[in-house]
XYZ file of C-alpha atoms in Angstrom:
763
model
C 25.346 -11.791 -248.795
C 21.886 -12.937 -247.804
C 21.885 -14.742 -244.498
C 19.816 -17.927 -244.517
C 16.515 -17.102 -242.813
C 16.137 -20.232 -240.713
C 18.083 -20.090 -237.578
C 19.134 -16.673 -236.452
C 15.819 -15.256 -235.257
C 15.911 -14.602 -231.504
C 14.459 -15.861 -229.283
C 12.891 -18.443 -231.550
C 14.554 -20.403 -234.374
C 13.145 -19.967 -237.813
C 10.328 -22.419 -238.463
C 8.169 -22.815 -241.538
C 4.845 -24.614 -241.271
C 3.826 -26.473 -244.369
C 0.069 -26.637 -243.945
C -0.425 -29.320 -246.544
C 1.421 -31.714 -244.240
C -1.545 -31.562 -241.948
C -3.515 -33.820 -244.247
C -3.240 -37.392 -243.031
C -4.691 -39.789 -245.525
C -6.816 -41.944 -243.265
C -9.132 -43.261 -245.971
C -7.396 -44.957 -248.873
C -8.913 -46.365 -252.002
C -11.008 -49.485 -251.916
C -7.997 -51.531 -252.933
C -5.805 -50.168 -250.153
C -5.804 -51.224 -246.525
C -4.249 -49.909 -243.346
C -4.080 -50.955 -239.738
C -6.536 -49.116 -237.498
C -7.008 -49.102 -233.756
C -10.697 -49.232 -232.923
C -12.125 -48.254 -229.543
C -15.405 -49.860 -228.462
C -17.906 -49.191 -225.676
C -17.586 -52.055 -223.188
C -20.963 -51.322 -221.618
C -22.666 -52.198 -224.911
C -21.140 -55.671 -225.111
C -23.834 -57.919 -226.658
C -24.554 -60.906 -224.415
C -25.047 -63.080 -227.464
C -21.256 -63.347 -227.628
C -19.232 -65.401 -225.157
C -16.146 -63.169 -225.170
C -15.202 -59.732 -226.432
C -12.882 -61.473 -228.921
C -15.931 -63.040 -230.558
C -17.697 -59.675 -230.691
C -14.756 -58.005 -232.381
C -14.392 -60.837 -234.895
C -18.066 -60.470 -235.710
C -17.682 -56.727 -236.333
C -14.785 -57.345 -238.702
C -16.676 -60.078 -240.533
C -19.699 -57.795 -240.818
C -17.557 -55.048 -242.299
C -16.458 -57.460 -245.011
C -20.054 -58.353 -245.803
C -21.098 -54.706 -245.851
C -18.488 -53.848 -248.469
C -19.479 -56.812 -250.648
C -17.023 -57.306 -253.511
C -14.899 -54.362 -252.435
C -13.668 -56.045 -249.277
C -9.919 -56.497 -248.837
C -8.717 -60.075 -248.770
C -6.173 -58.903 -246.213
C -8.798 -57.738 -243.737
C -7.911 -59.290 -240.415
C -7.813 -58.667 -236.715
C -4.390 -57.869 -235.336
C -5.028 -57.582 -231.575
C -7.887 -57.566 -229.116
C -7.560 -55.280 -226.094
C -9.368 -55.474 -222.776
C -7.107 -53.902 -220.157
C -5.196 -50.851 -221.368
C -8.083 -50.090 -223.693
C -11.202 -51.858 -224.867
C -11.309 -52.633 -228.540
C -9.214 -54.102 -231.264
C -6.775 -53.379 -234.050
C -7.367 -54.623 -237.555
C -6.277 -54.272 -241.149
C -9.169 -52.588 -242.947
C -9.935 -50.839 -246.201
C -11.525 -47.400 -246.034
C -14.940 -48.907 -246.822
C -14.554 -51.575 -244.161
C -13.616 -48.867 -241.687
C -16.826 -46.984 -242.502
C -18.779 -50.189 -241.897
C -17.037 -50.669 -238.539
C -17.975 -47.112 -237.569
C -21.658 -47.973 -238.008
C -21.389 -50.936 -235.638
C -23.084 -50.968 -232.252
C -20.675 -49.741 -229.569
C -18.199 -47.992 -231.897
C -16.381 -45.114 -230.166
C -13.392 -44.050 -232.280
C -10.830 -45.274 -234.791
C -7.484 -44.005 -235.922
C -4.543 -45.319 -237.925
C -1.827 -47.328 -236.253
C 1.284 -45.179 -235.715
C 4.941 -45.713 -235.039
C 5.468 -44.917 -231.371
C 9.118 -43.929 -231.679
C 10.992 -42.896 -234.778
C 14.675 -42.569 -235.580
C 16.505 -39.214 -235.841
C 15.119 -36.409 -237.936
C 13.364 -39.311 -239.662
C 14.873 -37.999 -242.871
C 17.369 -40.848 -243.276
C 14.415 -43.215 -243.081
C 12.364 -41.054 -245.443
C 15.270 -41.279 -247.908
C 15.339 -45.100 -247.507
C 18.898 -45.138 -246.198
C 17.804 -47.645 -243.560
C 17.352 -50.451 -246.092
C 19.249 -53.701 -245.554
C 21.396 -52.886 -248.584
C 22.211 -49.724 -250.477
C 24.392 -46.683 -250.008
C 24.756 -46.811 -246.213
C 26.226 -50.274 -246.316
C 28.214 -49.813 -249.519
C 29.931 -46.787 -247.991
C 30.227 -48.249 -244.480
C 28.173 -45.263 -243.308
C 30.690 -42.827 -244.785
C 33.613 -44.094 -242.760
C 36.679 -41.836 -242.822
C 35.253 -39.334 -245.305
C 35.933 -35.819 -244.000
C 33.199 -33.195 -244.295
C 34.117 -29.565 -243.816
C 31.179 -27.426 -242.665
C 31.345 -23.670 -243.306
C 28.981 -22.170 -240.790
C 28.450 -20.474 -237.418
C 30.556 -22.853 -235.338
C 29.848 -25.926 -233.293
C 28.763 -26.913 -229.778
C 31.424 -29.568 -229.149
C 29.800 -30.991 -226.006
C 26.730 -32.128 -227.949
C 26.184 -35.873 -227.864
C 26.056 -35.777 -231.662
C 29.791 -35.081 -231.738
C 30.947 -37.844 -229.417
C 33.350 -40.288 -231.039
C 31.896 -43.567 -229.800
C 32.284 -46.188 -232.535
C 34.651 -44.093 -234.615
C 37.923 -45.633 -235.705
C 40.841 -44.281 -233.681
C 43.019 -43.441 -236.635
C 42.316 -40.186 -238.428
C 43.037 -40.382 -242.197
C 46.594 -39.379 -242.993
C 45.410 -36.830 -245.567
C 44.009 -34.687 -242.749
C 46.137 -31.571 -242.196
C 43.769 -29.596 -239.995
C 43.778 -28.685 -236.342
C 41.579 -27.925 -233.380
C 42.086 -24.210 -232.784
C 41.897 -22.929 -229.243
C 39.823 -19.910 -228.424
C 37.295 -18.478 -226.022
C 35.543 -21.330 -224.155
C 37.089 -23.787 -226.605
C 40.210 -25.901 -226.146
C 41.863 -28.613 -228.176
C 40.550 -31.403 -225.972
C 37.042 -30.654 -227.259
C 37.918 -32.216 -230.606
C 38.018 -36.002 -230.948
C 37.800 -38.748 -233.556
C 34.388 -37.461 -234.751
C 34.950 -33.700 -234.574
C 38.519 -33.776 -235.836
C 38.943 -30.076 -236.500
C 37.567 -26.647 -235.600
C 38.778 -23.251 -236.793
C 37.393 -19.737 -236.801
C 37.761 -16.783 -239.147
C 36.707 -13.269 -238.162
C 39.381 -10.993 -239.474
C 36.931 -9.711 -242.074
C 34.430 -8.820 -239.371
C 37.095 -6.996 -237.390
C 38.405 -5.210 -240.458
C 34.912 -4.049 -241.313
C 34.412 -2.545 -237.874
C 37.554 -1.782 -235.929
C 35.578 -1.099 -232.760
C 33.772 -4.428 -232.824
C 34.074 -6.723 -229.822
C 33.697 -10.398 -230.719
C 31.392 -11.909 -228.131
C 32.581 -15.506 -228.664
C 36.048 -15.436 -230.167
C 36.350 -19.121 -231.014
C 34.756 -21.886 -233.045
C 32.016 -22.251 -230.428
C 28.535 -21.802 -231.861
C 26.316 -19.075 -230.394
C 23.604 -19.208 -233.070
C 22.838 -22.932 -233.317
C 22.919 -23.000 -237.107
C 26.331 -24.647 -237.467
C 25.655 -27.189 -234.733
C 22.416 -28.147 -236.467
C 23.834 -28.447 -239.990
C 26.980 -30.334 -238.989
C 25.075 -32.882 -236.923
C 22.686 -33.355 -239.853
C 25.602 -34.181 -242.148
C 27.472 -36.595 -239.916
C 26.260 -36.570 -236.319
C 26.846 -39.683 -234.235
C 24.061 -41.853 -232.810
C 22.165 -40.254 -229.902
C 19.347 -42.084 -228.118
C 16.301 -40.266 -226.852
C 16.755 -37.083 -228.870
C 13.642 -34.948 -229.344
C 12.288 -31.436 -229.501
C 10.324 -31.226 -226.223
C 8.978 -34.737 -226.818
C 8.344 -34.328 -230.549
C 10.173 -36.498 -233.121
C 11.599 -38.599 -230.313
C 14.050 -41.312 -231.289
C 17.668 -42.008 -232.123
C 19.352 -39.023 -233.746
C 22.032 -39.629 -236.350
C 23.545 -37.826 -239.309
C 23.202 -38.874 -242.926
C 26.814 -40.115 -242.872
C 27.169 -41.142 -239.211
C 30.698 -42.545 -239.558
C 32.140 -39.594 -241.457
C 34.527 -37.132 -239.761
C 33.588 -33.504 -239.182
C 35.571 -30.285 -239.315
C 33.965 -26.934 -238.490
C 35.036 -23.634 -240.038
C 33.296 -20.783 -238.263
C 32.724 -17.815 -240.573
C 29.281 -16.612 -239.451
C 29.322 -14.202 -236.529
C 26.744 -12.288 -234.574
C 28.863 -9.244 -235.305
C 28.783 -9.707 -239.075
C 29.219 -12.046 -242.001
C 31.903 -11.113 -244.477
C 32.889 -12.748 -247.733
C 36.515 -12.538 -246.774
C 35.937 -14.757 -243.792
C 33.901 -17.191 -245.892
C 36.640 -17.382 -248.468
C 39.259 -17.929 -245.762
C 37.260 -20.710 -244.182
C 36.742 -22.529 -247.480
C 40.336 -22.013 -248.405
C 41.506 -23.592 -245.180
C 39.079 -26.485 -245.542
C 40.577 -27.354 -248.921
C 44.095 -27.111 -247.522
C 43.170 -29.276 -244.552
C 42.129 -32.143 -246.821
C 38.346 -32.351 -246.558
C 36.456 -34.519 -249.071
C 33.159 -32.633 -249.053
C 32.338 -29.030 -248.164
C 28.863 -28.187 -246.887
C 27.917 -24.518 -246.925
C 24.422 -23.339 -246.025
C 24.701 -19.697 -247.016
C 25.042 -17.656 -250.169
C 25.704 -14.282 -251.763
C 23.133 -12.423 -253.831
C 23.593 -10.075 -256.730
C 27.266 -10.802 -257.388
C 28.860 -12.203 -260.543
C 30.712 -15.482 -260.373
C 34.084 -13.782 -260.296
C 33.099 -11.810 -257.151
C 31.330 -14.623 -255.340
C 33.622 -16.134 -252.672
C 31.714 -19.402 -252.769
C 32.100 -19.642 -256.553
C 35.771 -18.822 -256.324
C 36.597 -21.212 -253.497
C 34.426 -24.021 -254.845
C 36.297 -23.929 -258.157
C 39.500 -24.694 -256.301
C 37.735 -27.414 -254.368
C 36.393 -28.942 -257.583
C 39.883 -29.030 -259.045
C 40.971 -31.239 -256.136
C 37.948 -33.525 -256.357
C 36.151 -31.929 -253.397
C 32.399 -31.636 -253.902
C 30.838 -28.437 -252.566
C 27.187 -28.733 -251.534
C 25.305 -25.463 -251.073
C 21.844 -24.163 -250.198
C 19.634 -22.530 -252.829
C 18.404 -19.830 -250.436
C 15.121 -18.999 -248.739
C 13.787 -16.361 -251.123
C 10.958 -18.383 -252.712
C 8.509 -18.810 -254.194
C 9.401 -16.258 -256.896
C 11.509 -17.333 -259.855
C 15.083 -16.111 -260.183
C 15.653 -15.788 -256.428
C 18.242 -18.544 -256.169
C 21.793 -18.022 -255.051
C 24.716 -20.439 -255.392
C 23.694 -21.074 -258.991
C 27.318 -21.915 -259.647
C 27.978 -24.430 -262.452
C 30.692 -26.376 -260.618
C 28.933 -27.044 -257.317
C 25.743 -28.729 -256.086
C 22.755 -26.455 -255.383
C 20.050 -27.866 -253.108
C 16.385 -26.909 -252.791
C 14.279 -27.735 -249.721
C 11.376 -30.138 -249.473
C 8.974 -31.382 -246.834
C 8.948 -34.796 -245.182
C 6.145 -37.176 -244.240
C 5.909 -36.186 -240.589
C 3.676 -33.959 -238.497
C 2.865 -33.410 -234.836
C -0.198 -33.265 -232.620
C -3.916 -33.916 -233.003
C -7.322 -32.413 -232.299
C -9.914 -34.780 -230.822
C -13.546 -33.688 -230.934
C -16.114 -34.745 -228.375
C -17.800 -36.939 -230.972
C -14.642 -39.026 -231.277
C -13.347 -37.546 -234.523
C -9.558 -37.322 -234.604
C -7.864 -34.747 -236.817
C -4.122 -34.807 -237.346
C -2.784 -31.259 -237.318
C 0.390 -29.379 -236.523
C 1.611 -28.133 -233.172
C 4.900 -27.808 -231.353
C 3.715 -26.463 -228.021
C 6.727 -27.391 -225.873
C 4.948 -29.221 -223.055
C 2.508 -32.042 -222.518
C -0.226 -29.599 -221.594
C -3.599 -30.894 -220.452
C -6.092 -29.414 -222.883
C -8.767 -32.041 -222.537
C -12.543 -31.987 -222.920
C -12.694 -28.188 -222.942
C -15.637 -26.377 -224.517
C -15.124 -25.816 -228.237
C -16.104 -22.278 -229.195
C -16.946 -20.969 -232.642
C -19.140 -17.923 -233.173
C -19.176 -14.914 -235.453
C -18.337 -12.459 -232.672
C -15.056 -13.955 -231.546
C -13.793 -16.414 -234.138
C -12.132 -13.769 -236.256
C -9.468 -13.877 -233.536
C -8.427 -10.367 -234.521
C -8.341 -8.573 -231.187
C -7.317 -9.291 -227.634
C -10.423 -7.522 -226.341
C -12.901 -9.773 -228.137
C -10.964 -12.912 -227.247
C -10.800 -11.901 -223.584
C -14.589 -12.129 -223.473
C -14.507 -15.782 -224.504
C -15.500 -18.198 -221.790
C -12.903 -20.758 -220.855
C -12.455 -23.134 -223.714
C -10.813 -23.777 -227.082
C -11.486 -21.069 -229.645
C -11.756 -21.983 -233.343
C -10.355 -19.106 -235.391
C -11.684 -18.305 -238.851
C -9.650 -19.682 -241.759
C -7.326 -17.211 -243.465
C -5.143 -17.534 -246.542
C -2.492 -14.966 -245.665
C 0.259 -16.344 -243.376
C 0.665 -12.874 -241.855
C -2.976 -12.950 -240.721
C -2.449 -16.308 -239.048
C 0.525 -14.798 -237.279
C -1.734 -11.998 -236.036
C -4.339 -14.503 -234.861
C -1.686 -16.395 -232.935
C -0.412 -13.227 -231.312
C -3.874 -12.149 -230.170
C -4.662 -15.622 -228.846
C -1.388 -15.706 -226.923
C -1.943 -12.267 -225.406
C -5.521 -13.192 -224.430
C -4.201 -16.187 -222.432
C -6.800 -18.602 -223.806
C -6.864 -22.219 -222.735
C -6.472 -23.378 -226.318
C -6.979 -22.454 -229.946
C -7.476 -24.034 -233.355
C -6.104 -22.193 -236.387
C -7.127 -23.035 -239.943
C -4.791 -22.563 -242.872
C -3.482 -24.286 -245.973
C -0.716 -21.735 -246.436
C 2.840 -22.176 -245.175
C 3.310 -20.160 -242.043
C 6.347 -18.215 -240.969
C 5.502 -17.430 -237.374
C 8.006 -16.460 -234.759
C 6.891 -17.911 -231.460
C 4.304 -20.090 -233.183
C 4.347 -22.717 -230.440
C 4.130 -20.440 -227.411
C 0.419 -21.049 -226.711
C -1.460 -24.365 -226.443
C -2.836 -24.415 -229.963
C -2.967 -26.476 -233.124
C -3.277 -25.761 -236.844
C -5.606 -27.844 -239.012
C -6.150 -27.779 -242.751
C -9.033 -26.087 -244.526
C -10.162 -29.531 -245.651
C -10.665 -30.637 -242.059
C -12.163 -27.338 -240.877
C -15.836 -27.794 -241.969
C -16.390 -30.856 -239.799
C -14.889 -29.058 -236.793
C -16.988 -25.930 -237.319
C -20.130 -27.959 -237.976
C -19.621 -29.906 -234.755
C -18.959 -26.725 -232.760
C -22.113 -25.031 -234.112
C -24.527 -27.970 -234.101
C -23.901 -29.531 -230.691
C -25.317 -28.004 -227.552
C -22.152 -28.629 -225.533
C -19.298 -29.235 -227.988
C -15.943 -30.193 -226.497
C -12.471 -30.902 -227.795
C -8.994 -31.935 -226.697
C -5.585 -31.041 -228.119
C -2.888 -33.663 -227.835
C 0.709 -32.494 -227.727
C 4.054 -34.292 -228.013
C 2.626 -36.668 -230.608
C 4.548 -37.613 -233.747
C 2.931 -38.996 -236.884
C 4.855 -40.299 -239.887
C 3.754 -41.657 -243.221
C 1.813 -38.521 -244.109
C 0.827 -38.292 -247.764
C 1.613 -36.657 -250.077
C 5.300 -36.080 -249.340
C 7.686 -34.661 -250.190
C 6.476 -31.298 -251.412
C 8.600 -28.360 -252.444
C 8.790 -25.875 -249.549
C 7.370 -22.466 -250.417
C 10.393 -20.632 -249.030
C 12.893 -22.531 -251.188
C 14.509 -20.181 -253.734
C 13.867 -20.854 -257.395
C 15.911 -20.730 -260.561
C 17.054 -19.711 -263.061
C 20.312 -18.592 -261.535
C 20.914 -14.841 -261.828
C 24.673 -15.450 -261.845
C 24.453 -17.783 -264.835
C 21.014 -18.925 -266.088
C 22.427 -21.228 -268.768
C 22.842 -24.108 -266.304
C 19.648 -25.429 -264.731
C 19.564 -24.722 -260.997
C 18.767 -25.900 -258.371
C 20.118 -29.383 -259.019
C 18.077 -31.451 -256.584
C 15.725 -31.224 -253.621
C 16.405 -32.678 -250.152
C 14.526 -32.678 -246.831
C 14.653 -29.189 -245.362
C 11.506 -28.623 -243.304
C 11.216 -29.430 -239.600
C 14.526 -31.255 -239.415
C 15.582 -32.450 -235.969
C 19.292 -32.058 -235.212
C 21.647 -30.880 -232.479
C 21.347 -27.358 -231.123
C 23.039 -25.106 -228.615
C 21.551 -25.548 -225.132
C 22.083 -22.017 -223.818
C 19.663 -20.052 -225.991
C 15.853 -20.072 -226.147
C 14.404 -22.477 -228.684
C 10.751 -22.270 -227.597
C 8.489 -20.361 -225.234
C 5.351 -20.700 -223.198
C 3.373 -17.492 -223.125
C 5.241 -14.214 -223.277
C 7.815 -14.727 -220.565
C 8.864 -18.376 -220.263
C 11.741 -19.288 -222.598
C 12.997 -22.831 -223.009
C 16.299 -24.250 -224.299
C 16.811 -27.615 -225.962
C 19.676 -29.865 -227.035
C 17.854 -30.804 -230.270
C 15.837 -28.422 -232.382
C 13.431 -28.607 -235.307
C 14.534 -26.108 -237.939
C 13.467 -25.384 -241.505
C 15.193 -23.913 -244.517
C 17.424 -24.753 -247.438
C 20.157 -24.543 -244.792
C 18.746 -27.830 -243.504
C 18.387 -29.369 -246.984
C 21.995 -28.702 -247.947
C 23.605 -30.912 -245.241
C 21.351 -33.804 -246.260
C 22.823 -33.637 -249.746
C 26.295 -33.111 -248.278
C 25.893 -36.263 -246.214
C 24.780 -38.291 -249.243
C 27.740 -36.895 -251.198
C 30.028 -38.074 -248.396
C 28.526 -41.555 -248.622
C 29.054 -41.587 -252.392
C 32.636 -40.411 -251.920
C 33.254 -43.344 -249.593
C 31.657 -45.810 -252.000
C 33.271 -44.317 -255.137
C 36.485 -42.549 -254.113
C 37.516 -42.342 -257.780
C 34.519 -40.204 -258.771
C 34.991 -36.501 -259.459
C 32.800 -33.817 -257.936
C 30.916 -33.576 -261.246
C 30.384 -37.340 -261.297
C 28.890 -37.302 -257.802
C 26.603 -34.390 -258.710
C 25.563 -36.183 -261.897
C 24.684 -39.359 -259.980
C 22.511 -37.334 -257.597
C 20.733 -35.456 -260.395
C 20.009 -38.308 -262.810
C 18.612 -40.607 -260.113
C 16.478 -38.005 -258.291
C 12.728 -38.566 -258.318
C 10.102 -36.065 -259.515
C 7.363 -38.087 -257.764
C 6.054 -38.034 -254.186
C 5.027 -40.998 -252.026
C 1.669 -41.221 -253.808
C 3.556 -41.616 -257.116
C 2.194 -38.291 -258.341
C 4.316 -35.295 -259.368
C 5.777 -33.399 -256.411
C 3.610 -30.439 -255.359
C 4.827 -26.863 -255.017
C 3.640 -25.472 -251.677
C 4.438 -21.961 -252.830
C 1.633 -22.459 -255.344
C -0.462 -25.300 -253.866
C -2.455 -25.884 -257.057
C 0.687 -26.505 -259.097
C 3.299 -29.188 -259.449
C 6.917 -28.267 -258.772
C 9.018 -27.655 -261.854
C 12.735 -28.199 -262.520
C 13.219 -24.461 -261.896
C 11.919 -25.109 -258.373
C 13.399 -28.463 -257.409
C 15.859 -29.410 -260.124
C 15.580 -33.083 -261.017
C 13.539 -33.814 -257.882
C 13.926 -35.490 -254.511
C 17.364 -36.953 -253.805
C 17.474 -40.780 -253.885
C 20.688 -41.948 -252.167
C 20.448 -45.655 -252.931
C 19.841 -45.128 -256.652
C 22.703 -42.623 -256.783
C 25.050 -45.399 -255.683
C 24.583 -47.077 -259.070
C 23.445 -44.441 -261.613
C 24.415 -46.363 -264.749
C 25.688 -43.319 -266.648
C 27.338 -40.128 -265.444
C 27.969 -36.710 -266.987
C 31.523 -35.746 -266.061
C 33.291 -32.414 -266.500
C 36.869 -31.188 -266.188
C 38.085 -27.834 -264.845
C 38.853 -26.785 -268.443
C 35.202 -27.433 -269.375
C 34.116 -24.863 -266.814
C 36.789 -22.437 -268.033
C 35.429 -22.831 -271.573
C 32.082 -21.677 -270.195
C 33.663 -18.660 -268.486
C 35.376 -17.765 -271.752
C 32.058 -17.927 -273.611
C 30.610 -15.482 -271.085
C 33.110 -12.905 -272.356
C 34.695 -12.525 -268.966
C 38.003 -10.704 -269.108
C 41.219 -12.564 -268.521
C 41.468 -11.032 -265.052
C 37.901 -11.959 -264.179
C 38.546 -15.551 -265.194
C 41.780 -15.526 -263.266
C 39.973 -14.545 -260.064
C 38.181 -17.875 -260.308
C 40.829 -20.156 -261.737
C 43.790 -18.618 -259.864
C 46.002 -19.992 -262.633
C 46.946 -18.963 -266.125
C 47.377 -22.595 -267.157
C 43.847 -22.637 -268.600
C 43.109 -21.230 -272.053
C 40.177 -19.887 -274.021
C 40.863 -21.811 -277.207
C 37.426 -23.487 -277.167
C 34.848 -21.188 -275.533
C 31.509 -22.959 -275.159
C 28.191 -22.410 -273.413
C 27.442 -26.114 -273.766
C 28.678 -27.553 -270.492
C 28.425 -31.328 -270.090
C 25.694 -31.011 -267.465
C 23.085 -33.638 -266.482
C 20.178 -31.275 -267.270
C 19.059 -28.887 -270.023
C 17.743 -25.334 -270.083
C 16.980 -23.471 -273.320
C 16.320 -19.741 -272.947
C 14.756 -17.811 -275.812
C 14.681 -14.078 -276.433
C 11.437 -12.228 -275.809
C 11.886 -10.566 -279.205
C 11.935 -13.749 -281.245
C 9.048 -16.121 -281.876
C 11.113 -19.246 -282.369
C 14.338 -20.707 -281.121
C 16.632 -23.607 -281.908
C 19.034 -24.907 -279.256
C 21.556 -27.646 -279.820
C 23.250 -29.442 -276.953
C 26.070 -31.968 -277.020
C 26.479 -34.357 -274.107
C 28.959 -37.110 -273.259
C 28.068 -39.879 -270.832
C 30.329 -42.408 -269.144
C 29.168 -45.960 -268.532
C 29.767 -46.679 -264.829
C 27.602 -49.792 -264.828
C 28.839 -53.339 -264.675
C 29.947 -53.747 -268.290
C 28.422 -53.773 -271.784
C 25.039 -52.050 -271.947
C 22.534 -50.607 -274.411
C 20.564 -47.463 -273.553
C 17.609 -46.065 -275.499
C 16.308 -42.503 -275.319
C 12.810 -41.748 -274.081
C 11.721 -38.119 -274.413
C 8.915 -36.090 -272.867
C 8.858 -32.925 -274.952
C 8.294 -29.539 -273.309
C 5.010 -28.039 -274.478
C 5.460 -26.179 -277.751
C 8.780 -27.836 -278.493
C 10.035 -30.516 -280.830
C 12.988 -32.381 -279.352
C 15.306 -34.653 -281.302
C 17.967 -36.937 -279.803
C 20.755 -38.270 -282.010
C 21.631 -41.075 -281.799
C 18.599 -42.531 -280.036
C 20.549 -45.602 -278.913
C 23.858 -45.740 -277.038
C 25.682 -49.091 -277.153
C 28.483 -49.397 -274.610
C 31.018 -52.179 -275.053
C 32.771 -51.907 -271.700
C 32.734 -50.148 -268.352
C 33.941 -46.524 -268.295
C 33.463 -46.142 -272.047
C 32.340 -42.647 -273.077
C 29.738 -41.992 -275.785
C 28.249 -38.717 -276.996
C 24.854 -37.640 -278.276
C 23.139 -34.435 -279.435
C 19.852 -32.884 -278.367
C 18.089 -30.443 -280.678
C 15.257 -28.360 -279.213
C 13.021 -26.392 -281.590
C 10.575 -24.072 -279.873
C 8.010 -21.667 -281.293
C 6.458 -18.998 -279.095
C 2.740 -18.504 -279.550
C 0.463 -15.839 -278.069
C 2.393 -15.343 -274.879
C 5.654 -16.256 -273.265
C 5.676 -19.769 -271.977
C 7.766 -21.813 -269.562
C 7.564 -25.491 -270.355
C 9.188 -28.622 -269.002
C 10.058 -32.120 -270.092
C 12.773 -34.709 -269.666
C 15.140 -37.053 -271.419
C 15.524 -40.519 -269.925
C 18.113 -43.025 -271.070
C 16.691 -46.469 -270.265
C 18.968 -49.491 -270.227
C 17.777 -52.618 -271.979
C 16.605 -54.944 -269.246
C 15.593 -52.039 -267.021
C 18.644 -52.071 -264.753
C 19.234 -48.318 -265.006
C 17.173 -45.252 -265.837
C 19.141 -42.014 -266.293
C 16.876 -38.954 -266.244
C 17.682 -35.341 -267.157
C 15.105 -32.561 -266.693
C 14.532 -30.077 -269.534
C 13.338 -26.455 -269.307
C 12.392 -24.103 -272.143
C 11.786 -20.550 -270.936
C 12.005 -16.874 -271.915
C 15.243 -15.197 -270.897
C 13.226 -12.418 -269.258
C 12.318 -14.590 -266.279
C 15.834 -14.235 -264.876
């Protein structure tokens, strides 16, 4: 079993910095406009104007004239300021902003920001906060029960209070609140309705082991974080040391939670995992969320595969993490055909800024856990010290903010950070476009900026006689573009356990997610000897992406209680988006020059509101999965380990599972391949409907769909179609991608399935 990297590193939680997030698009196209706050020099107020309002209006009008025909018709003043600051706010295009900057008395300008944001911000990023949609259709997931298989829970967290929850637990619930060390039954309530722990496997593996916390109480923070992400209650004023401050809430804030502790500091055994999942099914959960996985085991030896089959039989959707082994292909775990596998993406949020003495503001990335005063310090960049590669050289730096040379290797940035911290500098600026995995990254007053922003900083530091800079901490910026991007650490398909089903299925927010944490362990540090706890932590990993998908699945279960686990997965896959918030293909931050492929992110970013009404679904029965196992030539006993019942048969073995995506693998020894797929879709729309196929062929392939039109006469009618993929290999092996989209006449629904054609040797 590979433990998820994110949250077990002591004394600091696992964090992954996605450097591309640092880029804040301040200047849009000529046709775009944004609100900017503009600071002016009051001492240069022209006496020709009666009031400062008149002066500001004149500047705005002049900016329109300067841009001629390119001026925005929306350009307008929003506010004038004379007390708290001197200046104005206005809606300007990028060209108008440049004209304003050339005005007499201009000091600085920066985009208008949201002062406080809600939760992890991810529910907002996923558009769950709309006035209609899945939140409202599901009544926020009311009375759906989510079982979380993890490291336990911190029951005193505000995220697990039961304010606003109905006082009647669903009658299907058969679970309990198990007493144990520092944990009694009164700690459960109408939100956290159950808590159990399973460590017999740990004890059996080491008879001399002493369990340090023999109960469902969390001592790692991972389970507290994931469970509050799924269904945490509303908590005002949550933040990570002032970052991401707002109202915390889970994706399904009115769902019930049950914790099954199977991860222990003393070990993590498949037997305990299997026991926890087994009990969750028996207790009557609707959704299981499991942010862990097992590597290098066949399906019939994988406890998650085995337990999730039983869950699927009872209509329980299992949502799992893809793993943190990216960016290489074939590193994914939980590539199990009958569950949901979730990749991790970034969100449109970053923290902190660098302000140069010339007024330039650069949005960067920092999580230094205090509102440190690093203001108007000398900015230092010279060839002798800016390598930042030794404590000795940095110790010779005069007091100020050092600008370290840009590096491409995350390990080198880690070294730079360590040397800067040990040299006790007043501040530092690091330059990188590579994702950073840096334990203790926020322990010194520093900030990371992108390589794109670096030249202007270095030029200013070298060209001015007395360059200065300030670093602003505890700032939160949202609306960053482009977002989402595929996180570099997210494991990629194809699945080693069975590559014939395209995995992962979807991507969900997984980087820098704010959620509840345990308050008795260090979550940040200042310097080398000051460690700080927090009630809410920012963590990264597919462990954080999984509970987002679990929460959406819970909402769908509430809105469509009749849907099977396969139907819910299908709705999530066929409505996911392959585009970011600039309407361009989602980027892969493991390979910044490339777009993410279906092997990286599945169908794309999860879209909860569209999943509520997918139009068509690809359903599957337990026997369909057994037919796949039979085609794999598993022995009867191997199949029985998964199915637990001899009631299934192998009369119709088939590799062609009714899945909402396609992957065609060809042998390295052959130069051409023909794959035929048969799919059956169910009309879950409002009634009669006509769908027409639109195909984007993978490069080098000819793809035929038959029939090309599906005419449904009534709701829940099932129709079938075939897909024929002909591929010819040329000079070298090639991985190519495309999609099949069924578009309803009238445009009400668009049902998209990703397609991959690849050599079998990539597994």
